Structure formats: C-alpha cells, structure tokens
Amino acid sequence: MEWKHVEGSFSRWTGDVILFFAWQDEDSLPDGLLRWGDSEAPWLKDNRALKDFRAKKSELLLLYSPTEARFPRVLLVGLGKRKDWSLEVLRHATAMAVRRCRDLSLERVALPVLAFDGMPEDQDVLVREALMAAALGLYRYDELKTRDVEKSDCPKALFVCSEGPLPFVHELFHEVDAVSNGIRLARDLATAPANLVTPTRMAQEAARIASAYGMAFEVFDLDKARELGMGGFVAVAQGSREPARFIVMEHCPRGLENQAPLVLVGKGITFDTGGISIKPAAKMEDMKHDMAGAAAVLGTLEAVGRLKIPRRVVGVMPCTENMPDGRAYKPGDVIKTHAGLTVEVISTDAEGRMILCDALSYAVARYQPALMVDLATLTGACVIALGDRVAGLLGNNDALLTTIQNLGKPLGELYWPLPLYDFYFEDIKSDVADFKNVGERKAGTIIGAMFLKQFVPESVPWAHVDIAGTVWADKDLGWIPKGASGFGVRTLVQLIRAWKPDKGA
Ligand code: BES
Ligand code: ZN
Ligand code: MN
C-alpha cells in the first residue's frame, strides 16, 4: 500500500471511502466528523443507520452518500468507551477498518487527522500507530496457494488528509514502510514451511539485506563452525542433512567503526523435531517457526538498513535443523562449547540454548558488545506462564529489561520479567560436565535463561526474550492476523534508535 499526504481544505480530499472514529455511549458524533460532515456530507448526521451503531470497539458502520459526492462512502469505526481507550484499541480498530475496505475492493482510503481528535496522544504517534496497524493488519501469506486465492491488493493507497501542514508525515511514511516491511519479512519467514525456509534460505535472505544496505555479511558452514570451536551449534547441526549456516551481519555506518555495537542474537532452528529426544507428532508442524528469533533479527536489520539508523548493529543467527539421525547428538553426550564450558546433554530438544550459547559467546569475544539482546522460541514453559501475547524477559541488567518493557508497551509488544536468581543454577548442576542443558520441569523458562547466562559476562548488559508464545497468534488479533506475528521487530528497532551508545542501556 502507498501512503500519501493530502493537505488543504475539505474540498481537496477525495477517495473511495473516508474513515472516521467514534466513541461508544456518547450522545453526539465527534466534533471533527460533524464539522467535516456539515460541509461534505450533510446527509450523515440524520442517517438512520446511526441509531443502530453503538461504536463498540472495532464495530464498523459503512454509510453511502445518497448523492454524487467526493466520498461515496463513509466508514465509521468504533473505539469503545473513551475511558478504555489505548493505542491498542486504535490499532485493532484501524486494522479491522482497512480489512473491510479490502473486502469491498476499495482502492483509495482517506484517513483525516481530525478523526484522531480527542485521543490522548501526540498526533504523530496516533498517525504512526494507525498506519502501522493498517499495513500489518492487511498482511497475509498466500504465496503457496494455487487456487481459491483472494488476490485483492486493495486498498492501493491510504491518504492522510489534513487541513494544515503535517511536518512529520513524510518521515513517518518512511518509518512505517521500513518497519512494517521488516515485520512482514519476519512473518513470511516464520510462516513458510521448513522445506523452503532452510538455513541456506536464511543465509540468502541475510545476504540480500546486507547487499541492499551495504552491511558486512559472513556465513559459516558446519566445518567452519567446528573449526571455531562452536561445539553446541555443531552438536545440533550434525544430525541434519540440511546444511547449517551460522550467519553474522553488521550494520556499521561510516565513522562508527569504533563504536561498541548493539548485538542481536536470534535462534534459527528452521525445524525442531526434538532430535533423539523426539517430540510427539501432534502439532510438530508448528516447529517450522522455531527460527522466528533469527527472522526477527533479519526483519530488524532490514528496517535498520532502510532507515539508515546511525548506530553500529550486529546480527548473529545460528541456523540449523534439529533432527534425529545416525549422526545426531544424544542424551548423555558432553559437548564443549565455544566458550570452553562443557555441557551434559539431557534433552536434545533443548537445542535452542545449545546453539545460542555459542552465538552469545562468539559475539562477546568478537564484538565486545555495548548491549546484547537475544530472541528465541526457547521454551514451551513460557507459553504456559505468559500465554501468546506476552514475551518472557530475562537478563543480567534490570535497567535494560525495564527499557525493553517500556519501549514495547506503546508499540503493542508486551514483555514481562521473570527472575534469574543464582540459586536456579542448582537445577542444572551436572556430575560429569560444567552443567546440564535441562533441569527438572520446574521454572523451564528461567532455567533456559540461566543456562544462557553462563555465557554472558556480567559486564555486558544482556536481555533474553523468550518468544515461544508471542511468535504465533492462534486467533486473529487485528493488526496481527492469525499466524506469525513478527514479534520483536518493532521493539528492537525502537531500542536501537533510543540507544545512547555512550550511556549504556
Ligand atoms: N522450540 C521449542 C520450544 C517451543 C515450544 C517453542 C512450543 C514454541 C512453542 C524448544 O526447542 C523446546 O523444545 N524446548 C523444550 C525445552 C525442554 C526440553 C527443557 C520444551 O519447551 O519442552
Ligand atoms: Zn526449539
Ligand atoms: Mn526443542
């Protein structure tokens, strides 16, 4: 979809439909709508369909002009009660509204800024969230369908209409494009099946981004990883016929070569069977999205590149399948990791931490990060604890965790902290190695993070985000249609922009 700004008096605004928001349980329509209606749609305020419209959250009412007009349609979009309003309400309502426009094959949709009057937020934030929700709510994945596909690419254009100038609007269009594209990429990769999204494909995608935005790009195969001592990554990868790829990308605008980078690490298991500790067959197909952490890192770098954010950012994505095989690693194996620490494998299904530990320690050794964030679909326990709309947040630096949580909230990405007390380590003590890769069933998400913590020095502020729940929406959430969410991209882009390299988190 294309964004356009239309500036000037009402008579200059045209389109197939114009959107206006409305509040539940209020006697009159919003002032902005009435003012516009007085001049452009005098039929509107006495329209009898309004009597049946309560303006509940995301309730829609489509009205038709009885005569030829600049807008043949007005779409009223309910916001619910004023006191319950939030940016999430706005995002959901906007997503549902543009989807209705798509269903009707309307090409040109107008969204006047006066529709936002009365919402307690800055205008640029309101416009941004509405456009993001529009772009993301229209997302669908139909690449693999050959019949019964709805190919409507409507709306084709969204006009932001204002009477006066909107100084922020063009930069905002650019931002919305960049970030929503990053999220779409992350969604596409997590949705596409594992026979298509292989480690090789992840590396191709990374190479494409690197060359588009002039980033440094390296990829290690299994032999190279073995040479580098990445025993954890190698252990997981050796059981798969699909060639593994350890991907490293660096966005380093000129002049920032000496800036300690912000490092993003993403779990890239392109399919998780569990390995020798094999998973039950039911729902195993979901494990195609076990690379969503890496996909979010790629999506973030796509946005960072497009926005030319003046920060040094590194992405590290260990990508492999986790398969049972004659060469697969086994329960009881003791693995020497890149950091030199030895791990006793209890479950080969705890493969995420086996590859991430090497990615973290490699990143620390090579880059001396100023900040490090990893994203991983790490534990089913996180889905049990927090459900599918809140990510688990753990790490070694409370300020960083608070920053992430606060940045995510207004963007619709929710995080909740879990504790990482030292005593949790007792659960993974091993008789034969430095520690085990799994404890008892208790506190599964924390144990996963505790394992990773062993590989990050205290001096590096680090956050671990468990996205096992948030990666996938089991039902439609409006701006997140049912399916892959692209969770993490928005927050990470914001974190990178907000980060003051000299002041830590
Ligand atoms: N990829 C899974 C975790 C997962 C489960 C993600 C459900 C998304 C939805 C991970 O590799 C895994 O298998 N974790 C195990 C850990 C256990 C062996 C300690 C789990 O959660 O059961
Ligand atoms: Zn996994
Ligand atoms: Mn697993």
Coordinates of C-alpha atoms and ligand atoms in Angstrom, one line a residue:
M1 CA 0.0 0.0 0.0
E2 CA 1.1 3.5 -0.8
W3 CA 0.9 6.4 1.7
K4 CA 0.1 9.9 0.6
H5 CA -0.5 13.2 2.3
V6 CA -3.3 15.4 1.1
E7 CA -3.1 18.9 2.5
G8 CA -5.7 21.6 2.2
S9 CA -9.4 22.3 2.7
F10 CA -12.1 19.6 2.7
S11 CA -12.9 20.2 -1.0
R12 CA -9.4 18.9 -1.9
W13 CA -10.0 15.5 -0.2
T14 CA -11.3 12.7 -2.3
G15 CA -11.3 8.9 -2.4
D16 CA -13.5 5.8 -2.4
V17 CA -14.1 5.9 1.3
I18 CA -13.2 8.2 4.3
L19 CA -12.7 6.8 7.8
F20 CA -13.8 8.4 11.0
F21 CA -13.6 7.1 14.5
A22 CA -16.4 7.3 17.0
W23 CA -16.9 6.7 20.8
Q24 CA -19.3 4.4 22.4
D25 CA -22.2 5.7 24.6
E26 CA -21.8 9.4 23.5
D27 CA -24.8 11.4 22.5
S28 CA -23.2 13.1 19.5
L29 CA -20.6 12.1 16.9
P30 CA -17.1 13.5 17.4
D31 CA -16.7 17.2 16.5
G32 CA -14.3 16.6 13.7
L33 CA -16.7 14.3 12.0
L34 CA -19.6 16.8 12.4
R35 CA -17.5 19.6 11.1
W36 CA -16.4 17.6 8.0
G37 CA -20.0 16.3 7.6
D38 CA -21.5 19.8 7.7
S39 CA -19.6 20.7 4.6
E40 CA -19.1 17.4 2.8
A41 CA -21.8 15.0 3.9
P42 CA -24.8 16.9 5.3
W43 CA -26.9 13.7 5.0
L44 CA -24.7 12.0 7.5
K45 CA -25.9 13.2 10.9
D46 CA -29.5 12.3 10.4
N47 CA -28.8 9.0 8.8
R48 CA -31.0 6.4 10.5
A49 CA -28.3 3.6 10.4
L50 CA -26.5 5.7 13.1
K51 CA -29.2 4.7 15.6
D52 CA -28.1 1.1 15.4
F53 CA -24.4 1.9 15.6
R54 CA -23.0 1.8 19.2
A55 CA -19.4 2.4 18.3
K56 CA -18.2 -0.5 20.3
K57 CA -14.5 -1.5 19.9
S58 CA -13.9 -2.2 16.3
E59 CA -17.5 -2.0 15.4
L60 CA -17.9 -0.8 11.8
L61 CA -20.7 1.1 10.1
L62 CA -20.4 1.7 6.4
L63 CA -22.6 4.5 5.0
Y64 CA -23.3 5.5 1.4
S65 CA -23.8 9.0 0.2
P66 CA -27.2 9.3 -1.3
T67 CA -25.9 11.7 -4.0
E68 CA -22.8 12.1 -6.0
A69 CA -20.0 13.2 -3.7
R70 CA -16.3 13.5 -3.2
F71 CA -16.6 10.5 -1.0
P72 CA -19.2 7.9 -1.9
R73 CA -18.7 6.1 1.4
V74 CA -18.1 7.0 5.0
L75 CA -16.8 4.2 7.2
L76 CA -17.4 4.8 10.9
V77 CA -15.0 2.9 13.2
G78 CA -16.0 2.3 16.8
L79 CA -13.4 2.8 19.6
G80 CA -15.4 1.7 22.5
K81 CA -15.6 3.8 25.6
R82 CA -13.3 6.8 26.0
K83 CA -12.1 5.6 29.4
D84 CA -10.9 2.3 27.9
W85 CA -9.0 3.8 25.0
S86 CA -5.4 2.8 24.3
L87 CA -3.2 2.7 21.3
E88 CA -4.0 -1.0 21.1
V89 CA -7.7 -0.1 20.7
L90 CA -6.8 2.3 17.9
R91 CA -4.6 -0.3 16.2
H92 CA -7.2 -3.0 16.3
A93 CA -10.0 -0.7 15.1
T94 CA -7.9 0.6 12.2
A95 CA -6.8 -2.9 11.1
M96 CA -10.5 -4.0 11.0
A97 CA -11.5 -0.9 9.1
V98 CA -8.9 -1.3 6.4
R99 CA -9.7 -5.0 6.1
R100 CA -13.3 -4.1 5.4
C101 CA -12.0 -1.7 2.7
R102 CA -10.1 -4.6 1.2
D103 CA -13.2 -6.9 1.3
L104 CA -15.0 -4.2 -0.6
S105 CA -12.1 -3.7 -3.1
L106 CA -11.9 -0.1 -2.3
E107 CA -8.7 1.4 -3.8
R108 CA -8.3 4.8 -2.2
V109 CA -8.9 5.2 1.5
A110 CA -8.8 8.6 3.3
L111 CA -7.9 8.9 6.9
P112 CA -8.2 12.5 8.1
V113 CA -6.1 13.6 11.0
L114 CA -9.1 15.2 12.5
A115 CA -10.5 11.7 13.0
F116 CA -7.9 11.4 15.8
D117 CA -9.2 14.5 17.7
G118 CA -9.8 13.7 21.4
M119 CA -7.4 10.8 21.6
P120 CA -4.9 11.5 24.4
E121 CA -1.7 11.0 22.5
D122 CA 0.5 13.1 20.2
Q123 CA -0.7 13.3 16.6
D124 CA 2.4 11.8 15.1
V125 CA 2.1 8.8 17.4
L126 CA -1.6 8.3 16.5
V127 CA -1.0 8.5 12.8
R128 CA 2.0 6.2 13.1
E129 CA 0.1 3.6 15.0
A130 CA -2.9 3.7 12.7
L131 CA -0.7 3.3 9.6
M132 CA 1.3 0.5 11.2
A133 CA -1.9 -1.3 12.1
A134 CA -3.2 -0.8 8.5
A135 CA 0.0 -2.1 7.0
L136 CA 0.2 -5.1 9.3
G137 CA -3.5 -5.9 9.6
L138 CA -3.6 -6.5 5.8
Y139 CA -0.8 -9.0 6.0
R140 CA -1.5 -12.4 4.6
Y141 CA 0.6 -15.2 3.3
D142 CA -0.7 -16.8 0.1
E143 CA 2.4 -17.5 -1.8
L144 CA 1.9 -21.2 -1.8
K145 CA -1.8 -21.3 -2.7
T146 CA -2.6 -22.0 -6.3
R147 CA -6.4 -21.9 -6.2
D148 CA -9.2 -20.2 -4.4
V149 CA -6.9 -17.3 -3.6
E150 CA -8.3 -13.8 -2.9
K151 CA -5.8 -11.7 -4.8
S152 CA -7.3 -8.3 -3.9
D153 CA -4.4 -5.9 -3.4
C154 CA -6.8 -3.2 -2.1
P155 CA -6.5 -0.7 -0.6
K156 CA -3.9 0.6 -3.0
A157 CA -3.4 4.0 -1.4
L158 CA -4.1 5.5 2.0
F159 CA -4.4 9.3 2.1
V160 CA -3.6 11.0 5.3
C161 CA -5.7 14.2 5.0
S162 CA -5.1 17.4 6.9
E163 CA -6.2 21.0 6.6
G164 CA -2.9 22.3 7.7
P165 CA 0.7 21.1 7.2
L166 CA 1.9 17.9 8.9
P167 CA 5.6 18.4 9.2
F168 CA 6.3 14.8 10.5
V169 CA 4.4 13.0 7.8
H170 CA 6.9 12.1 5.2
E171 CA 9.5 10.8 7.6
L172 CA 6.7 8.9 9.3
F173 CA 5.7 7.2 6.0
H174 CA 9.3 6.2 5.5
E175 CA 9.5 4.8 9.0
V176 CA 6.2 2.9 8.7
D177 CA 7.3 1.4 5.4
A178 CA 10.7 0.3 6.8
V179 CA 9.4 -1.2 10.0
S180 CA 6.3 -2.9 8.5
N181 CA 8.4 -4.4 5.8
G182 CA 10.8 -5.8 8.4
I183 CA 7.9 -7.3 10.2
R184 CA 6.4 -8.7 7.0
L185 CA 9.7 -10.4 6.3
A186 CA 9.8 -11.9 9.8
R187 CA 6.3 -13.1 9.3
D188 CA 6.9 -14.6 5.9
L189 CA 10.0 -16.5 7.1
A190 CA 8.2 -17.9 10.2
T191 CA 5.1 -18.9 8.2
A192 CA 6.9 -20.5 5.2
P193 CA 7.5 -24.2 5.8
A194 CA 10.8 -25.7 6.7
N195 CA 11.3 -27.3 3.3
L196 CA 11.5 -23.8 1.9
V197 CA 13.0 -21.8 4.8
T198 CA 16.2 -23.8 5.3
P199 CA 19.4 -22.4 6.9
T200 CA 20.5 -21.8 3.3
R201 CA 17.4 -19.7 2.6
M202 CA 18.0 -17.7 5.8
A203 CA 21.5 -17.0 4.6
Q204 CA 20.3 -15.9 1.2
E205 CA 17.8 -13.5 2.9
A206 CA 20.6 -12.2 5.1
A207 CA 22.9 -11.7 2.0
R208 CA 20.1 -9.9 0.2
I209 CA 19.7 -7.4 3.1
A210 CA 23.4 -7.0 3.5
S211 CA 23.9 -6.1 -0.1
A212 CA 20.9 -3.9 -0.3
Y213 CA 22.1 -1.7 2.7
G214 CA 25.8 -2.1 2.5
M215 CA 26.2 -4.3 5.6
A216 CA 29.0 -6.7 6.3
F217 CA 28.0 -10.3 5.9
E218 CA 29.6 -13.6 6.8
V219 CA 28.3 -17.1 6.9
F220 CA 30.0 -20.1 8.5
D221 CA 29.2 -23.7 7.4
L222 CA 29.5 -26.7 9.7
D223 CA 33.2 -27.2 9.1
K224 CA 34.0 -23.6 9.8
A225 CA 31.8 -23.7 13.0
R226 CA 33.7 -26.8 14.1
E227 CA 37.0 -25.0 13.5
L228 CA 35.8 -22.1 15.6
G229 CA 35.0 -24.5 18.4
M230 CA 31.3 -24.0 18.3
G231 CA 30.6 -27.4 19.8
G232 CA 27.0 -26.6 20.8
F233 CA 26.0 -25.4 17.4
V234 CA 27.8 -28.3 15.7
A235 CA 26.2 -30.9 18.0
V236 CA 22.7 -29.8 16.9
A237 CA 23.6 -29.3 13.3
Q238 CA 25.4 -32.6 12.8
G239 CA 22.2 -34.5 12.8
S240 CA 20.7 -32.8 9.8
R241 CA 21.2 -33.3 6.1
E242 CA 20.2 -29.7 5.5
P243 CA 23.4 -27.7 5.5
A244 CA 23.7 -25.5 8.6
R245 CA 24.5 -21.8 8.5
F246 CA 25.9 -19.5 11.2
I247 CA 25.1 -16.0 10.0
V248 CA 26.8 -12.8 11.1
M249 CA 25.8 -9.4 9.7
E250 CA 27.0 -6.0 10.7
H251 CA 25.4 -2.6 10.0
C252 CA 28.2 -0.1 10.5
P253 CA 27.6 3.4 9.1
R254 CA 30.8 5.2 8.2
G255 CA 32.6 6.6 11.2
L256 CA 31.1 4.2 13.7
E257 CA 33.8 1.5 13.3
N258 CA 35.0 2.1 16.9
Q259 CA 31.5 2.2 18.5
A260 CA 30.9 -0.9 20.6
P261 CA 27.9 -2.4 18.8
L262 CA 24.4 -3.4 19.9
V263 CA 24.3 -7.1 19.2
L264 CA 21.1 -9.0 18.3
V265 CA 21.1 -12.8 18.5
G266 CA 18.3 -14.9 17.1
K267 CA 17.5 -18.6 17.4
G268 CA 17.4 -20.0 13.9
I269 CA 16.1 -23.6 14.3
T270 CA 14.4 -24.0 10.9
F271 CA 12.7 -27.1 12.1
D272 CA 12.7 -28.6 15.6
T273 CA 11.8 -32.3 15.7
G274 CA 13.3 -32.5 19.2
G275 CA 16.2 -34.7 17.8
I276 CA 16.7 -38.0 19.5
S277 CA 14.6 -36.7 22.4
I278 CA 11.9 -36.6 19.7
K279 CA 8.7 -34.6 20.1
P280 CA 5.2 -36.1 19.9
A281 CA 3.8 -36.0 16.4
A282 CA 0.8 -33.8 17.3
K283 CA 1.4 -30.2 16.4
M284 CA 5.0 -30.9 15.4
E285 CA 4.3 -28.9 12.3
D286 CA 4.3 -25.8 14.4
M287 CA 8.0 -26.2 14.9
K288 CA 8.6 -24.7 11.5
H289 CA 8.5 -21.3 13.3
D290 CA 11.4 -22.2 15.6
M291 CA 13.6 -19.8 13.6
A292 CA 11.4 -16.8 14.5
G293 CA 14.1 -15.3 16.7
A294 CA 16.5 -15.2 13.7
A295 CA 13.7 -13.9 11.5
A296 CA 13.0 -11.1 13.9
V297 CA 16.7 -10.2 13.8
L298 CA 16.6 -10.2 10.0
G299 CA 13.5 -8.1 10.0
T300 CA 15.1 -5.6 12.4
L301 CA 18.2 -5.3 10.2
E302 CA 16.0 -4.8 7.2
A303 CA 14.4 -1.8 8.9
V304 CA 17.6 -0.5 10.4
G305 CA 19.2 -0.6 6.9
R306 CA 16.3 1.2 5.3
L307 CA 16.2 3.8 7.9
K308 CA 20.0 4.2 7.9
I309 CA 20.0 4.3 11.7
P310 CA 23.3 5.8 12.7
R311 CA 24.2 3.0 15.2
R312 CA 26.5 0.0 14.9
V313 CA 24.3 -3.1 15.0
V314 CA 25.4 -6.7 14.7
G315 CA 23.1 -9.6 14.0
V316 CA 24.1 -13.2 14.8
M317 CA 21.9 -16.0 13.6
P318 CA 22.8 -19.6 14.2
C319 CA 20.6 -21.6 11.8
T320 CA 20.1 -25.3 11.6
E321 CA 17.5 -28.0 11.8
N322 CA 17.3 -30.2 14.9
M323 CA 16.8 -33.8 13.6
P324 CA 17.1 -37.4 14.8
D325 CA 19.7 -39.2 12.8
G326 CA 22.6 -41.7 13.0
R327 CA 24.9 -38.7 13.5
A328 CA 22.7 -36.7 15.8
Y329 CA 23.9 -35.7 19.2
K330 CA 22.4 -37.8 22.0
P331 CA 21.3 -37.5 25.6
G332 CA 24.3 -38.0 27.8
D333 CA 26.8 -36.6 25.3
V334 CA 29.1 -34.0 26.8
I335 CA 29.7 -31.0 24.5
K336 CA 32.5 -28.5 24.6
T337 CA 31.0 -25.1 23.8
H338 CA 32.7 -22.2 22.0
A339 CA 33.2 -20.6 25.4
G340 CA 35.1 -23.7 26.6
L341 CA 32.4 -24.7 29.1
T342 CA 31.2 -28.3 28.9
V343 CA 27.5 -29.2 28.8
E344 CA 25.9 -32.5 29.5
V345 CA 23.0 -33.1 27.2
I346 CA 20.0 -34.3 29.0
S347 CA 17.5 -33.5 26.3
T348 CA 18.4 -32.9 22.6
D349 CA 15.1 -31.0 22.5
A350 CA 16.7 -28.2 24.5
E351 CA 18.6 -27.4 21.3
G352 CA 17.9 -23.7 21.3
R353 CA 20.2 -23.0 24.2
M354 CA 22.9 -25.3 22.6
I355 CA 23.2 -23.1 19.6
L356 CA 22.5 -19.8 21.3
C357 CA 25.3 -20.2 23.9
D358 CA 27.8 -20.4 21.1
A359 CA 26.3 -17.4 19.3
L360 CA 26.4 -15.4 22.5
S361 CA 29.9 -16.3 23.4
Y362 CA 31.1 -15.8 19.8
A363 CA 29.5 -12.3 19.8
V364 CA 31.1 -11.4 23.1
A365 CA 34.5 -12.5 22.1
R366 CA 34.4 -10.9 18.7
Y367 CA 32.5 -7.7 19.2
Q368 CA 32.7 -6.7 22.9
P369 CA 29.0 -5.6 22.7
A370 CA 27.7 -2.5 24.4
L371 CA 24.4 -4.3 24.6
M372 CA 23.2 -7.7 23.7
V373 CA 19.6 -9.0 23.2
D374 CA 18.7 -12.5 22.1
L375 CA 15.3 -13.6 20.8
A376 CA 14.3 -17.2 20.9
T377 CA 11.3 -19.5 20.8
L378 CA 13.1 -21.2 23.6
T379 CA 10.6 -22.9 26.0
G380 CA 7.1 -24.3 25.9
A381 CA 7.0 -23.3 29.6
C382 CA 6.9 -19.6 28.6
V383 CA 3.7 -20.2 26.7
I384 CA 2.2 -21.8 29.8
A385 CA 3.4 -19.0 32.0
L386 CA 2.6 -16.0 29.9
G387 CA 0.3 -17.1 27.1
D388 CA 0.7 -15.9 23.5
R389 CA 0.6 -12.2 23.9
V390 CA 3.4 -11.5 26.3
A391 CA 7.0 -12.4 25.9
G392 CA 9.3 -13.6 28.7
L393 CA 12.0 -11.2 29.6
L394 CA 15.2 -12.1 31.5
G395 CA 18.7 -11.0 31.7
N396 CA 21.6 -9.6 33.8
N397 CA 20.7 -5.9 33.8
D398 CA 17.4 -4.6 35.2
A399 CA 17.8 -1.2 33.5
L400 CA 17.9 -2.9 30.1
L401 CA 14.9 -5.0 30.9
T402 CA 12.9 -2.1 32.0
T403 CA 13.8 -0.2 28.9
I404 CA 12.7 -3.0 26.7
Q405 CA 9.5 -3.4 28.5
N406 CA 8.7 0.3 28.4
L407 CA 9.6 0.7 24.8
G408 CA 7.5 -2.3 23.7
K409 CA 4.3 -1.5 25.5
P410 CA 3.1 1.5 23.4
L411 CA 4.1 -0.4 20.3
G412 CA 1.8 -3.3 21.2
E413 CA 4.7 -5.7 22.0
L414 CA 4.3 -6.8 25.6
Y415 CA 7.1 -8.2 27.9
W416 CA 7.1 -9.5 31.4
P417 CA 10.1 -10.1 33.5
L418 CA 11.0 -13.4 35.2
P419 CA 13.6 -13.6 38.0
L420 CA 17.1 -15.0 37.5
Y421 CA 18.3 -15.7 41.0
D422 CA 21.6 -17.5 41.3
F423 CA 20.0 -20.5 43.1
Y424 CA 18.3 -21.5 39.9
F425 CA 21.7 -22.7 38.7
E426 CA 21.5 -25.6 41.2
D427 CA 19.0 -27.3 39.0
I428 CA 21.4 -27.7 36.1
K429 CA 24.5 -28.9 38.1
S430 CA 26.0 -31.9 36.4
D431 CA 28.1 -34.8 37.7
V432 CA 30.1 -35.1 34.6
A433 CA 30.3 -31.6 33.0
D434 CA 30.1 -28.0 34.0
F435 CA 26.4 -28.1 33.8
K436 CA 23.4 -29.8 32.1
N437 CA 21.2 -28.4 29.3
V438 CA 18.0 -29.1 31.2
G439 CA 16.8 -29.2 34.8
E440 CA 13.7 -30.7 36.3
R441 CA 10.5 -29.4 34.7
K442 CA 10.2 -26.6 37.2
A443 CA 10.8 -23.0 36.0
G444 CA 11.6 -24.1 32.5
T445 CA 11.8 -20.6 31.0
I446 CA 14.1 -19.4 33.8
I447 CA 16.3 -22.4 33.6
G448 CA 16.7 -21.8 29.8
A449 CA 17.8 -18.2 30.6
M450 CA 20.0 -19.4 33.4
F451 CA 21.8 -21.7 31.0
L452 CA 22.4 -18.8 28.6
K453 CA 23.6 -16.5 31.4
Q454 CA 26.6 -18.7 31.9
F455 CA 27.9 -17.5 28.5
V456 CA 27.5 -13.7 29.0
P457 CA 29.9 -11.8 31.2
E458 CA 28.3 -9.6 33.9
S459 CA 30.0 -6.6 32.1
V460 CA 27.8 -7.0 29.0
P461 CA 24.2 -5.8 29.6
W462 CA 22.2 -8.6 28.2
A463 CA 18.5 -9.4 27.7
H464 CA 16.9 -12.7 26.7
V465 CA 13.5 -12.6 25.2
D466 CA 11.5 -15.9 25.1
I467 CA 9.1 -15.5 22.2
A468 CA 7.8 -19.1 22.2
G469 CA 4.3 -17.8 22.9
T470 CA 4.2 -14.5 21.1
V471 CA 5.7 -15.8 17.8
W472 CA 2.3 -17.1 16.6
A473 CA -1.3 -15.8 17.0
D474 CA -3.7 -18.7 17.3
K475 CA -6.5 -16.4 16.6
D476 CA -6.8 -13.1 14.7
L477 CA -5.6 -10.2 16.8
G478 CA -6.4 -7.5 14.3
W479 CA -3.1 -5.9 13.4
I480 CA -1.7 -9.4 13.9
P481 CA -3.7 -11.7 11.6
K482 CA -3.8 -15.3 12.7
G483 CA -0.4 -16.7 12.2
A484 CA 3.2 -15.5 12.6
S485 CA 3.4 -12.1 14.4
G486 CA 6.9 -10.8 13.6
F487 CA 7.1 -10.1 17.4
G488 CA 10.2 -8.2 18.5
V489 CA 11.0 -6.2 15.4
R490 CA 9.2 -3.1 16.5
T491 CA 10.8 -3.1 19.9
L492 CA 14.2 -3.8 18.6
V493 CA 14.1 -1.0 16.0
Q494 CA 13.0 1.3 18.8
L495 CA 15.7 0.1 21.2
I496 CA 18.3 0.7 18.5
R497 CA 17.0 4.2 17.9
A498 CA 16.7 5.1 21.5
W499 CA 20.0 3.7 22.5
K500 CA 22.6 6.3 23.5
P501 CA 25.9 4.5 22.7
D502 CA 27.8 6.3 25.4
K503 CA 25.3 5.9 28.2
G504 CA 24.7 2.2 28.2
A505 CA 21.1 1.0 28.2
Ligands
BES1 N1 11.3 -24.8 20.2 C1 11.0 -25.4 21.5 C2 10.1 -24.5 22.4 C3 8.8 -24.2 21.9 C4 7.7 -24.9 22.3 C5 8.5 -23.1 21.1 C6 6.4 -24.6 21.9 C7 7.3 -22.7 20.7 C8 6.2 -23.5 21.1 C9 12.3 -25.7 22.2 O1 13.4 -26.1 21.4 C10 12.0 -26.9 23.1 O2 11.8 -28.0 22.6 N2 12.0 -26.7 24.4 C11 11.8 -27.7 25.3 C12 12.7 -27.5 26.5 C13 12.8 -28.6 27.4 C14 13.4 -29.8 26.7 C15 13.6 -28.2 28.6 C16 10.3 -27.5 25.8 O3 9.8 -26.4 26.0 O4 9.7 -28.6 26.1
ZN2 ZN 13.4 -25.4 19.6
MN3 MN 13.4 -28.2 21.0

